[in-house]
Coordinates of C-alpha atoms in Angstrom, one line a residue:
M19 CA -7.1 13.1 -116.9
R20 CA -10.9 13.2 -116.0
K21 CA -12.8 10.9 -117.3
Q22 CA -15.1 11.5 -119.6
V23 CA -18.8 10.0 -119.4
P24 CA -20.0 8.9 -123.2
I25 CA -22.6 11.3 -125.1
V26 CA -25.7 8.5 -124.8
R27 CA -25.3 7.8 -121.0
L28 CA -25.1 11.5 -120.2
I29 CA -28.7 12.1 -123.1
G30 CA -29.7 9.7 -121.9
V31 CA -30.0 10.8 -117.9
V32 CA -31.1 14.4 -119.5
A33 CA -34.2 12.8 -120.9
L34 CA -35.1 10.6 -117.1
L35 CA -34.6 14.3 -115.6
L36 CA -37.0 15.4 -118.4
A37 CA -39.3 12.6 -117.9
A38 CA -39.2 13.2 -114.0
S39 CA -39.8 17.1 -113.9
V40 CA -42.4 16.3 -116.4
V41 CA -44.2 14.8 -114.1
A42 CA -43.8 16.3 -110.6
I43 CA -45.4 19.5 -112.8
S44 CA -48.1 17.9 -115.0
P45 CA -51.8 19.0 -115.4
A46 CA -52.9 17.3 -112.8
D47 CA -51.3 17.5 -110.2
A48 CA -50.2 21.3 -110.9
R49 CA -53.1 23.1 -110.3
E50 CA -54.3 22.8 -106.5
V51 CA -56.2 19.3 -105.3
T52 CA -59.5 19.9 -104.1
S53 CA -62.5 18.1 -102.2
E54 CA -63.9 17.4 -105.9
D55 CA -60.5 15.9 -106.3
L56 CA -60.9 13.3 -103.2
A57 CA -65.1 12.3 -102.7
K58 CA -65.4 9.5 -102.5
T59 CA -69.1 7.4 -103.2
I60 CA -70.7 6.7 -99.9
R61 CA -71.7 2.9 -99.2
W62 CA -74.9 3.4 -97.3
E63 CA -76.8 1.0 -95.5
A64 CA -79.5 0.7 -92.8
C65 CA -78.1 0.8 -89.1
H66 CA -79.2 2.0 -85.6
E67 CA -82.8 0.5 -85.7
D68 CA -83.4 1.1 -81.9
A69 CA -82.4 5.1 -82.4
G70 CA -84.7 5.9 -85.8
P71 CA -86.1 3.2 -88.6
N72 CA -84.8 5.4 -91.2
F73 CA -81.2 5.3 -89.8
E74 CA -78.3 4.3 -92.4
C75 CA -74.5 4.3 -92.1
G76 CA -71.5 4.8 -94.1
T77 CA -67.4 5.4 -93.8
I78 CA -65.3 7.2 -96.2
R79 CA -61.0 7.8 -96.6
V80 CA -59.5 11.1 -96.8
P81 CA -56.0 12.1 -96.8
L82 CA -54.2 11.1 -93.5
D83 CA -51.7 14.5 -94.7
Y84 CA -53.3 17.1 -97.0
D85 CA -49.9 17.8 -98.3
R86 CA -49.5 14.6 -99.5
P87 CA -53.3 14.1 -100.4
F88 CA -53.1 11.4 -102.3
G89 CA -51.0 8.9 -99.7
S90 CA -52.2 7.6 -96.6
T91 CA -55.7 7.5 -95.2
V92 CA -58.0 7.9 -92.4
E93 CA -61.1 6.3 -92.4
L94 CA -64.4 8.6 -91.1
A95 CA -67.1 7.3 -89.7
L96 CA -70.7 8.7 -90.6
V97 CA -74.1 8.4 -90.6
R98 CA -77.1 10.1 -91.4
L99 CA -80.1 10.5 -91.4
P100 CA -82.4 11.8 -95.0
A101 CA -84.9 14.0 -96.2
A102 CA -88.2 13.5 -94.4
N103 CA -89.2 15.0 -98.5
P104 CA -86.9 14.1 -100.6
E105 CA -88.8 15.4 -103.5
S106 CA -87.5 18.6 -101.8
R107 CA -84.2 18.2 -100.5
M108 CA -81.8 21.5 -100.7
G109 CA -78.4 19.7 -99.1
S110 CA -77.6 18.4 -96.2
I111 CA -76.9 19.8 -92.5
L112 CA -73.7 18.5 -91.2
L113 CA -72.9 18.9 -87.6
N114 CA -70.5 17.9 -84.7
P115 CA -71.7 18.2 -81.0
G116 CA -68.2 19.4 -80.0
G117 CA -65.5 18.2 -76.9
P118 CA -62.8 17.8 -78.9
G119 CA -63.9 13.8 -78.7
G120 CA -67.4 14.0 -79.4
S121 CA -69.1 11.8 -81.7
G122 CA -71.1 13.3 -84.2
V123 CA -72.6 10.0 -84.9
D124 CA -73.6 9.5 -81.4
F125 CA -75.5 13.4 -81.6
A126 CA -77.0 12.7 -84.7
L127 CA -78.9 10.1 -83.1
G128 CA -79.9 11.1 -80.6
F129 CA -80.4 14.5 -81.7
G130 CA -82.1 13.8 -85.4
P131 CA -85.1 13.1 -84.3
F132 CA -85.5 15.7 -83.2
V133 CA -85.3 18.1 -85.7
G134 CA -87.9 19.5 -86.8
Q135 CA -89.7 20.1 -83.2
A136 CA -86.6 21.8 -82.3
Y137 CA -86.2 24.0 -85.8
G138 CA -90.4 23.0 -87.3
Q139 CA -90.6 20.2 -89.9
E140 CA -89.6 22.0 -93.1
V141 CA -85.7 22.1 -92.7
A142 CA -86.9 17.8 -90.9
D143 CA -88.7 17.6 -94.3
K144 CA -85.3 19.7 -96.6
F145 CA -82.4 18.5 -94.9
D146 CA -80.1 15.1 -94.6
I147 CA -79.2 15.2 -91.0
V148 CA -75.1 14.0 -91.5
G149 CA -73.1 13.1 -87.8
F150 CA -69.3 12.0 -88.5
D151 CA -66.8 11.3 -86.0
P152 CA -63.9 12.9 -86.2
R153 CA -60.0 11.5 -86.8
G154 CA -58.8 10.7 -84.1
I155 CA -62.2 10.0 -82.0
N156 CA -64.1 7.0 -81.7
R157 CA -65.1 5.1 -85.3
S158 CA -62.9 7.9 -87.4
S159 CA -58.9 5.8 -86.9
P160 CA -59.7 6.7 -83.1
V161 CA -55.8 8.1 -81.4
R162 CA -56.4 5.1 -79.0
C163 CA -53.2 5.2 -76.7
F164 CA -54.8 2.5 -74.3
S165 CA -56.3 -1.2 -73.9
N166 CA -59.3 -0.2 -72.8
L167 CA -61.6 2.7 -71.2
N168 CA -60.7 1.4 -67.3
R169 CA -56.7 1.7 -68.0
A170 CA -56.7 5.1 -69.8
F171 CA -59.1 6.0 -66.6
A172 CA -56.7 5.0 -64.3
A173 CA -53.6 7.6 -65.7
F174 CA -56.4 10.2 -64.7
P175 CA -54.4 12.0 -61.2
P176 CA -57.2 11.3 -58.2
L177 CA -58.1 15.0 -57.5
A178 CA -59.6 17.6 -60.7
F179 CA -57.6 19.8 -60.0
P180 CA -54.4 20.3 -57.0
L181 CA -54.9 22.8 -54.2
I182 CA -51.6 22.6 -52.6
A183 CA -48.2 21.6 -54.4
D184 CA -48.2 18.2 -52.6
D185 CA -50.9 17.5 -55.0
I186 CA -48.9 18.8 -58.2
P187 CA -46.9 15.0 -58.6
L188 CA -50.2 13.6 -59.0
F189 CA -50.7 15.5 -62.3
E190 CA -47.2 14.6 -63.5
A191 CA -47.0 11.1 -62.9
A192 CA -50.5 10.9 -64.7
N193 CA -48.9 12.8 -67.4
R194 CA -46.0 10.7 -67.6
E195 CA -48.4 8.3 -67.8
L196 CA -50.4 9.9 -70.8
A197 CA -47.8 10.3 -73.5
R198 CA -45.8 7.0 -72.7
S199 CA -48.7 4.9 -73.3
C200 CA -49.5 7.4 -76.8
R201 CA -46.1 6.7 -77.5
R202 CA -46.1 2.9 -77.6
R203 CA -48.4 2.6 -80.3
A204 CA -48.6 3.7 -83.5
Q205 CA -51.3 4.4 -84.7
A206 CA -51.8 6.6 -82.2
R207 CA -48.9 8.2 -83.6
R208 CA -49.5 8.4 -86.8
V209 CA -53.5 9.7 -86.4
G210 CA -52.4 11.7 -83.6
S211 CA -49.6 13.8 -85.5
H212 CA -52.3 15.1 -88.0
A213 CA -55.7 15.4 -85.4
S214 CA -55.3 19.4 -85.9
T215 CA -58.6 21.0 -86.3
A216 CA -57.1 22.4 -89.8
N217 CA -57.4 18.4 -90.9
V218 CA -61.0 18.0 -89.2
A219 CA -62.2 21.3 -92.0
K220 CA -61.1 20.1 -94.8
D221 CA -62.3 16.5 -94.0
M222 CA -65.4 18.1 -93.5
D223 CA -65.7 19.4 -97.3
V224 CA -64.5 15.8 -98.2
I225 CA -67.0 14.7 -97.0
R226 CA -69.3 17.5 -98.5
A227 CA -68.1 16.9 -102.0
S228 CA -68.7 12.8 -101.2
L229 CA -72.3 13.6 -100.1
G230 CA -73.3 16.0 -103.5
D231 CA -73.0 19.2 -101.7
E232 CA -72.3 22.1 -103.9
Y233 CA -72.4 24.6 -100.6
M234 CA -71.5 23.7 -96.6
N235 CA -74.6 23.8 -94.3
F236 CA -73.2 23.4 -90.9
L237 CA -74.6 22.8 -86.8
G238 CA -71.9 23.0 -85.0
L239 CA -71.3 23.8 -80.6
S240 CA -69.6 24.1 -78.2
Y241 CA -66.0 23.0 -80.2
G242 CA -67.7 22.3 -82.7
T243 CA -68.0 26.2 -82.7
Y244 CA -64.1 26.0 -83.4
I245 CA -63.9 23.8 -86.2
G246 CA -66.7 25.8 -87.3
A247 CA -64.4 29.2 -87.9
V248 CA -61.7 27.5 -89.1
Y249 CA -63.8 25.9 -92.4
V250 CA -65.4 29.5 -92.7
N251 CA -61.9 30.8 -93.0
T252 CA -60.2 27.9 -95.2
F253 CA -63.5 27.2 -97.4
P254 CA -65.2 31.0 -97.2
E255 CA -66.5 30.2 -100.8
R256 CA -68.8 27.1 -100.0
V257 CA -70.4 28.6 -96.7
R258 CA -74.4 28.3 -97.3
A259 CA -75.2 28.7 -94.1
V260 CA -73.0 27.7 -91.1
V261 CA -74.8 28.2 -87.4
V262 CA -71.4 28.3 -84.5
D263 CA -73.6 27.9 -80.8
G264 CA -72.0 28.1 -78.1
V265 CA -68.3 29.8 -79.1
L266 CA -64.7 29.1 -78.4
D267 CA -63.0 32.4 -78.7
P268 CA -61.0 31.0 -81.9
I269 CA -57.8 33.5 -81.0
A270 CA -58.0 32.2 -77.1
W271 CA -58.0 28.7 -78.3
V272 CA -55.2 29.6 -80.6
N273 CA -53.5 31.5 -77.4
E274 CA -50.1 31.9 -79.2
E275 CA -48.8 34.2 -76.9
A276 CA -48.8 30.7 -74.6
E277 CA -48.1 32.1 -71.4
I278 CA -51.1 31.0 -69.1
P279 CA -52.7 27.6 -70.1
F280 CA -55.3 28.2 -73.1
S281 CA -58.3 26.6 -70.7
T282 CA -57.2 29.8 -68.9
R283 CA -57.3 32.1 -71.0
L284 CA -61.0 31.1 -72.7
R285 CA -62.6 32.4 -69.2
S286 CA -64.5 29.7 -69.4
D287 CA -64.5 29.7 -65.2
K288 CA -65.8 33.3 -65.1
G289 CA -68.2 32.3 -67.6
A290 CA -69.1 29.9 -65.3
Q291 CA -69.2 32.4 -62.3
D292 CA -71.8 34.0 -63.8
T293 CA -73.5 30.4 -64.8
L294 CA -73.6 30.1 -60.7
N295 CA -74.3 33.5 -59.8
E296 CA -77.6 33.3 -62.5
F297 CA -78.5 29.8 -60.8
F298 CA -78.6 31.3 -56.8
R299 CA -79.9 34.1 -58.7
Q300 CA -83.4 31.5 -60.3
C301 CA -83.0 29.9 -56.8
D302 CA -84.4 32.9 -54.6
A303 CA -86.7 34.4 -57.0
A304 CA -88.5 30.6 -57.2
A305 CA -91.6 30.0 -55.4
P306 CA -92.3 28.9 -52.4
G307 CA -90.1 25.1 -51.9
A308 CA -89.1 24.9 -56.0
C309 CA -85.3 25.6 -54.8
A310 CA -83.6 23.5 -52.4
L311 CA -80.9 26.2 -51.8
A312 CA -83.4 29.1 -51.0
P313 CA -83.4 31.0 -50.2
N314 CA -79.7 33.1 -49.7
S315 CA -78.7 30.1 -52.1
A316 CA -75.3 32.3 -52.6
E317 CA -74.0 32.5 -49.2
R318 CA -75.2 28.3 -48.4
Y319 CA -73.2 27.5 -51.0
A320 CA -70.4 29.6 -50.0
A321 CA -70.4 28.2 -46.6
V322 CA -70.7 24.9 -47.6
A323 CA -67.0 25.4 -50.2
D324 CA -65.5 26.8 -47.9
A325 CA -66.1 24.4 -45.0
L326 CA -64.6 21.7 -47.9
L327 CA -61.3 23.7 -48.5
G328 CA -60.6 23.7 -45.2
G329 CA -60.3 20.9 -45.4
A330 CA -64.2 19.7 -42.9
V331 CA -65.5 16.1 -43.9
P332 CA -69.2 14.9 -44.2
T333 CA -69.6 11.6 -41.5
D334 CA -72.8 9.6 -41.9
P335 CA -74.4 9.8 -38.9
V336 CA -75.8 7.1 -38.7
T337 CA -72.8 4.7 -38.5
G338 CA -70.0 7.2 -38.5
E339 CA -68.4 7.0 -41.1
P340 CA -66.2 9.4 -43.0
I341 CA -68.1 10.2 -46.5
P342 CA -65.2 10.3 -49.1
I343 CA -66.8 14.0 -50.6
L344 CA -63.5 16.7 -51.2
Y345 CA -63.2 21.0 -52.1
Q346 CA -62.8 19.9 -55.8
D347 CA -66.0 17.1 -55.7
L348 CA -67.9 19.8 -55.3
I349 CA -66.7 22.1 -58.1
G350 CA -66.7 19.6 -60.2
L351 CA -70.5 17.8 -59.8
T352 CA -71.5 21.6 -60.2
L353 CA -69.8 22.7 -63.1
G354 CA -70.6 19.6 -64.8
N355 CA -74.9 20.4 -63.8
L356 CA -74.1 23.9 -65.0
Y357 CA -74.0 22.5 -68.5
N358 CA -77.9 21.8 -68.3
P359 CA -80.5 23.5 -66.1
F360 CA -82.2 20.5 -66.4
G361 CA -80.3 19.5 -64.3
Y362 CA -79.9 22.4 -61.6
P363 CA -82.3 21.3 -59.7
F364 CA -80.1 17.8 -58.3
L365 CA -78.1 20.9 -57.7
A366 CA -80.1 22.5 -55.2
F367 CA -80.7 19.0 -53.0
L368 CA -77.1 18.5 -53.2
I369 CA -75.8 21.2 -51.9
A370 CA -78.4 21.4 -49.6
D371 CA -78.7 18.1 -48.1
L372 CA -74.4 18.8 -47.8
E373 CA -74.8 21.6 -46.1
S374 CA -77.3 19.1 -43.6
L375 CA -74.8 16.7 -43.5
L376 CA -71.7 19.2 -42.1
A377 CA -73.5 20.9 -39.4
G378 CA -74.2 18.0 -38.2
S379 CA -78.7 18.3 -38.6
A380 CA -79.1 15.1 -41.2
D381 CA -81.0 11.8 -39.8
S382 CA -78.5 10.1 -42.3
A383 CA -76.8 9.7 -45.6
D384 CA -79.4 8.7 -47.4
G385 CA -80.8 11.6 -48.4
L386 CA -76.8 12.9 -50.4
E387 CA -76.2 9.6 -51.4
A388 CA -79.9 10.7 -53.8
S389 CA -78.9 13.8 -54.4
M390 CA -74.8 12.4 -55.7
N391 CA -76.6 10.5 -57.7
A392 CA -79.3 12.6 -59.3
A393 CA -76.7 14.7 -59.6
R394 CA -74.6 12.1 -61.6
A395 CA -77.1 11.3 -63.8
A396 CA -77.5 15.2 -65.3
L397 CA -74.3 15.2 -66.1
M398 CA -74.4 12.5 -69.3
V399 CA -70.5 12.1 -69.4
P400 CA -69.8 10.7 -72.7
R401 CA -67.7 7.3 -72.2
Y402 CA -66.4 6.4 -75.2
E403 CA -63.0 4.4 -75.4
N404 CA -60.7 7.3 -76.7
V405 CA -62.6 9.9 -74.3
V406 CA -59.5 10.5 -72.3
E407 CA -57.4 11.0 -74.8
G408 CA -58.8 12.1 -77.6
F409 CA -58.9 16.2 -75.7
P410 CA -55.6 16.3 -75.7
A411 CA -55.1 14.9 -79.4
V412 CA -57.4 17.9 -80.5
A413 CA -57.0 20.6 -78.4
C414 CA -53.0 19.9 -77.2
T415 CA -52.8 19.9 -81.3
D416 CA -54.3 23.3 -81.5
T417 CA -52.7 25.2 -78.9
S418 CA -49.2 27.2 -77.1
N419 CA -49.8 26.6 -73.6
P420 CA -46.9 26.4 -70.9
K421 CA -44.7 23.7 -70.7
S422 CA -44.4 24.4 -66.8
Y423 CA -46.6 22.7 -63.1
E424 CA -45.4 26.4 -62.0
A425 CA -46.8 28.7 -64.7
Y426 CA -50.6 26.2 -64.5
E427 CA -50.0 26.7 -60.4
A428 CA -50.1 30.1 -60.5
A429 CA -52.6 30.6 -63.2
G430 CA -55.3 28.8 -61.8
I431 CA -55.0 30.2 -58.1
A432 CA -54.6 33.6 -60.2
A433 CA -57.9 32.8 -61.5
D434 CA -60.1 32.0 -58.7
A435 CA -58.9 35.3 -56.7
E436 CA -60.1 36.6 -59.9
F437 CA -63.5 34.9 -60.8
G438 CA -64.6 32.4 -57.9
Y439 CA -64.8 29.1 -57.4
F440 CA -63.3 27.1 -61.4
G441 CA -60.1 28.9 -62.1
R442 CA -57.9 26.1 -60.8
L443 CA -60.3 23.9 -62.6
W444 CA -60.5 25.2 -65.8
T445 CA -56.9 25.9 -65.5
W446 CA -55.8 22.0 -64.8
A447 CA -58.1 20.9 -67.7
S448 CA -55.8 21.8 -70.7
V449 CA -52.3 20.2 -68.4
P450 CA -52.3 17.2 -70.6
C451 CA -50.8 19.3 -73.2
I452 CA -47.5 19.6 -71.1
S453 CA -46.4 16.7 -71.5
W454 CA -48.6 15.8 -74.7
P455 CA -46.0 14.1 -77.2
F456 CA -47.3 14.7 -81.1
V457 CA -47.4 17.4 -82.9
D458 CA -49.2 18.6 -86.6
R459 CA -47.4 21.6 -87.5
D460 CA -50.5 22.1 -90.5
R461 CA -52.6 23.4 -87.3
Y462 CA -55.1 26.7 -88.0
E463 CA -53.5 29.8 -86.4
G464 CA -55.9 32.8 -88.3
P465 CA -57.3 34.4 -90.2
F466 CA -60.6 34.6 -88.9
D467 CA -61.9 37.3 -90.9
A468 CA -62.8 35.6 -94.1
E469 CA -65.1 37.6 -96.7
T470 CA -67.7 34.1 -96.8
A471 CA -70.2 33.5 -100.0
N472 CA -73.4 33.7 -97.1
P473 CA -73.0 34.9 -93.9
V474 CA -72.5 33.1 -90.6
L475 CA -75.0 32.5 -87.8
V476 CA -73.5 33.3 -84.4
V477 CA -74.8 32.5 -81.8
G478 CA -74.3 33.0 -77.0
N479 CA -76.1 31.9 -74.2
F480 CA -75.6 35.2 -71.4
Y481 CA -75.1 32.3 -69.4
D482 CA -72.4 29.9 -70.1
P483 CA -70.4 27.8 -68.1
A484 CA -67.7 26.6 -70.6
T485 CA -67.7 29.0 -73.2
R486 CA -69.0 32.3 -72.2
Y487 CA -70.7 35.0 -74.1
E488 CA -68.2 37.2 -74.9
G489 CA -66.6 34.5 -77.6
A490 CA -70.0 35.1 -79.5
Q491 CA -69.5 38.6 -79.7
T492 CA -65.6 38.0 -80.7
L493 CA -66.2 35.6 -83.6
R494 CA -69.3 38.1 -84.8
S495 CA -66.8 41.0 -84.5
L496 CA -63.8 38.6 -86.1
L497 CA -66.0 37.5 -89.8
P498 CA -67.4 40.6 -91.5
N499 CA -70.9 38.3 -92.9
S500 CA -72.0 37.2 -89.8
G501 CA -74.7 37.8 -87.6
L502 CA -74.7 37.2 -83.6
L503 CA -78.1 36.3 -81.5
S504 CA -77.9 36.7 -78.0
V505 CA -79.7 34.4 -76.0
D506 CA -80.9 35.1 -72.2
V507 CA -80.3 31.2 -70.7
P508 CA -78.6 29.0 -68.3
G509 CA -76.0 26.7 -69.7
H510 CA -74.1 24.9 -72.5
T511 CA -74.8 26.1 -75.5
S512 CA -78.7 27.6 -76.4
L513 CA -80.1 24.3 -78.4
G514 CA -82.7 23.0 -76.5
L515 CA -83.2 26.1 -74.0
S516 CA -84.8 28.4 -76.0
I517 CA -87.9 28.3 -78.5
C518 CA -87.4 31.4 -79.8
A519 CA -83.3 31.1 -80.4
D520 CA -84.4 27.7 -82.0
T521 CA -87.0 28.7 -84.4
L522 CA -84.7 31.9 -85.3
V523 CA -81.9 28.4 -86.4
G524 CA -84.4 26.6 -88.2
Q525 CA -85.5 29.7 -89.9
Y526 CA -81.8 30.8 -91.0
F527 CA -81.1 26.7 -92.3
L528 CA -83.9 27.9 -94.9
N529 CA -82.9 30.6 -95.8
P530 CA -79.2 32.0 -94.4
D531 CA -80.1 35.9 -95.0
V532 CA -82.0 35.7 -91.7
A533 CA -78.3 36.2 -89.9
N534 CA -78.0 40.2 -91.2
Q535 CA -81.9 39.9 -90.1
I536 CA -81.3 39.3 -86.7
D537 CA -78.4 40.3 -85.3
G538 CA -78.1 42.0 -82.8
F539 CA -81.5 40.8 -81.5
T540 CA -81.6 38.4 -78.2
C541 CA -84.1 36.0 -77.2
P542 CA -85.6 36.2 -73.5
A543 CA -85.5 33.9 -70.7
E544 CA -88.4 31.7 -71.4
F545 CA -88.4 29.9 -67.7
N546 CA -87.4 29.0 -64.2
I547 CA -86.1 26.1 -64.1
F548 CA -86.9 25.7 -60.4
D549 CA -91.2 26.3 -61.3
L550 CA -90.4 24.4 -63.7
L551 CA -89.0 21.4 -62.1
G552 CA -89.1 21.7 -58.9
G553 CA -90.6 20.1 -55.7
P554 CA -89.6 17.0 -53.4
P555 CA -86.0 15.6 -53.3
P556 CA -85.0 12.9 -55.6
E557 CA -84.9 9.5 -55.7
A558 CA -84.3 6.7 -57.9
G559 CA -85.5 7.6 -61.2
V560 CA -86.4 10.7 -60.6
A561 CA -83.3 13.1 -62.7
S562 CA -83.9 10.7 -64.8
S563 CA -87.7 11.0 -65.4
A564 CA -87.2 14.6 -65.2
L565 CA -85.1 15.3 -68.4
S566 CA -87.9 13.9 -70.3
S567 CA -90.2 16.0 -69.4
S568 CA -90.0 18.1 -71.9
A569 CA -88.9 19.0 -75.4
G570 CA -86.2 20.6 -74.5
A571 CA -85.0 18.5 -71.4
Q572 CA -85.6 15.7 -75.0
I573 CA -83.6 17.3 -76.1
R574 CA -80.7 18.3 -74.0
A575 CA -80.6 15.3 -72.9
A576 CA -79.9 13.6 -76.8
V577 CA -77.3 16.8 -77.2
L578 CA -75.4 16.5 -73.9
P579 CA -73.2 13.2 -73.7
E580 CA -71.7 14.8 -77.4
V581 CA -70.7 17.9 -76.0
S582 CA -68.0 17.1 -73.4
L583 CA -65.7 20.7 -72.9
V584 CA -66.7 20.0 -68.9
P585 CA -63.1 19.2 -67.8
L586 CA -63.0 15.8 -68.1
G587 CA -61.2 14.8 -64.5
A588 CA -64.1 17.0 -62.6
T589 CA -66.7 14.8 -64.1
I590 CA -65.4 10.5 -63.8
R591 CA -64.4 9.9 -59.8
D592 CA -66.7 8.3 -58.1

């Protein structure tokens, strides 16, 4: 006979279940949690007086997982340069310089004092400039897998990319070490599982609400354009003025098919080759003596590249000692210097000096050493404690990629054959994704066609070595309420390279309707960099002094250390 449960006990159980259900669907939880619900008061304190007297720093805590908005949190680091004329303040402009892995805090510190110079004093008067380090990056609850930067760099393969199959085990070993080191650290596991751009976009909206702004004003460069694309499609009703400059094709970034690496599908290799061709054109078109590689710069570069590819090793004519410069070093240094036209003269000297040493016509290796130092100084690569982990923490979480080294090898060879020098380099930039250990199931995969409250301004250079011009065209075609501003300059992003483009961006921040008014407009080339900076061979300190010789160069020097989409393996080998 079945034992009966006392009626009083049944009533008690039912009451408890009803109470629990009431809690689960209480009005506060039944509606969607908004950014305003999660907004926090930011305590600003004076900081970074070396960058400028008015900077203020603060922090904010945001949900680790937006599926559990009132659960665990991560901390975001912020910096603010208040509007110069607070009485006319229109809001804040949030900054992201790209990467993934670039520091918005350092970007704001570097670029903030130049906002008036670039965009017009009225923009500096009316807007707070706010930078933040995205979750997982630098000062903001970082994904950190190594105890220091030297250990992180030691985990990198000694080559920027493999040329032969025997080189591939170096990349396999490096990936195993990176994955093993990241799995061992609880903080890396915790943040790395929630590091997608989808969460960064939600963080941005909480920052917006915490700043007291009703609408978003945003400047995103390089990978920051993908943050912008995700933001405007997640919060289209919050868009006031969003500028994306140096645009990643968002569909190629997600790379849903995963048949080739996302870093191949972006076709940055073609953008880099187009930019190198423009470098050659400007070099040969410059005044006599202005470019060290003129005349016939393309043919002379090809001869140096072919010699190194064939195994040639330059030697010091004085000592007879070999100079350890590989083909991969040449391609990596070339790509890094293509980011910034103000470094083009140093790249020309580097190739010319290599040419002389390989031909046995140089008196010494001193010229090569000087040009190598100048070319490396022009790279301005960031050195954050988690710069090695920061890129895969976001990029490998956001994207789909093949899981075999054979697929990377085939894609790199095919890309080099089709587009020129940079196919292998850009393909192997994403090889850590093969074994990256963390997954964020909330990553954003589209769509990218939201109707935004105000028009988005899409900016693209004709010659961009990292985010080719076609990426800007793609995003413009996807966003129905957007305008495309094209810029006839070489370099990664247009900031500081075109007075025309900077002026129009400034006008857009003041009046978002400008995006529609200038849709389809092209800012023309304004200078030949070799006529502007060409001259005698580089000496100690010349690279840095030349990079500060004009307002545009100063802006580029402030911006480029944070715009870090350049494959890291191409820049860390000394």
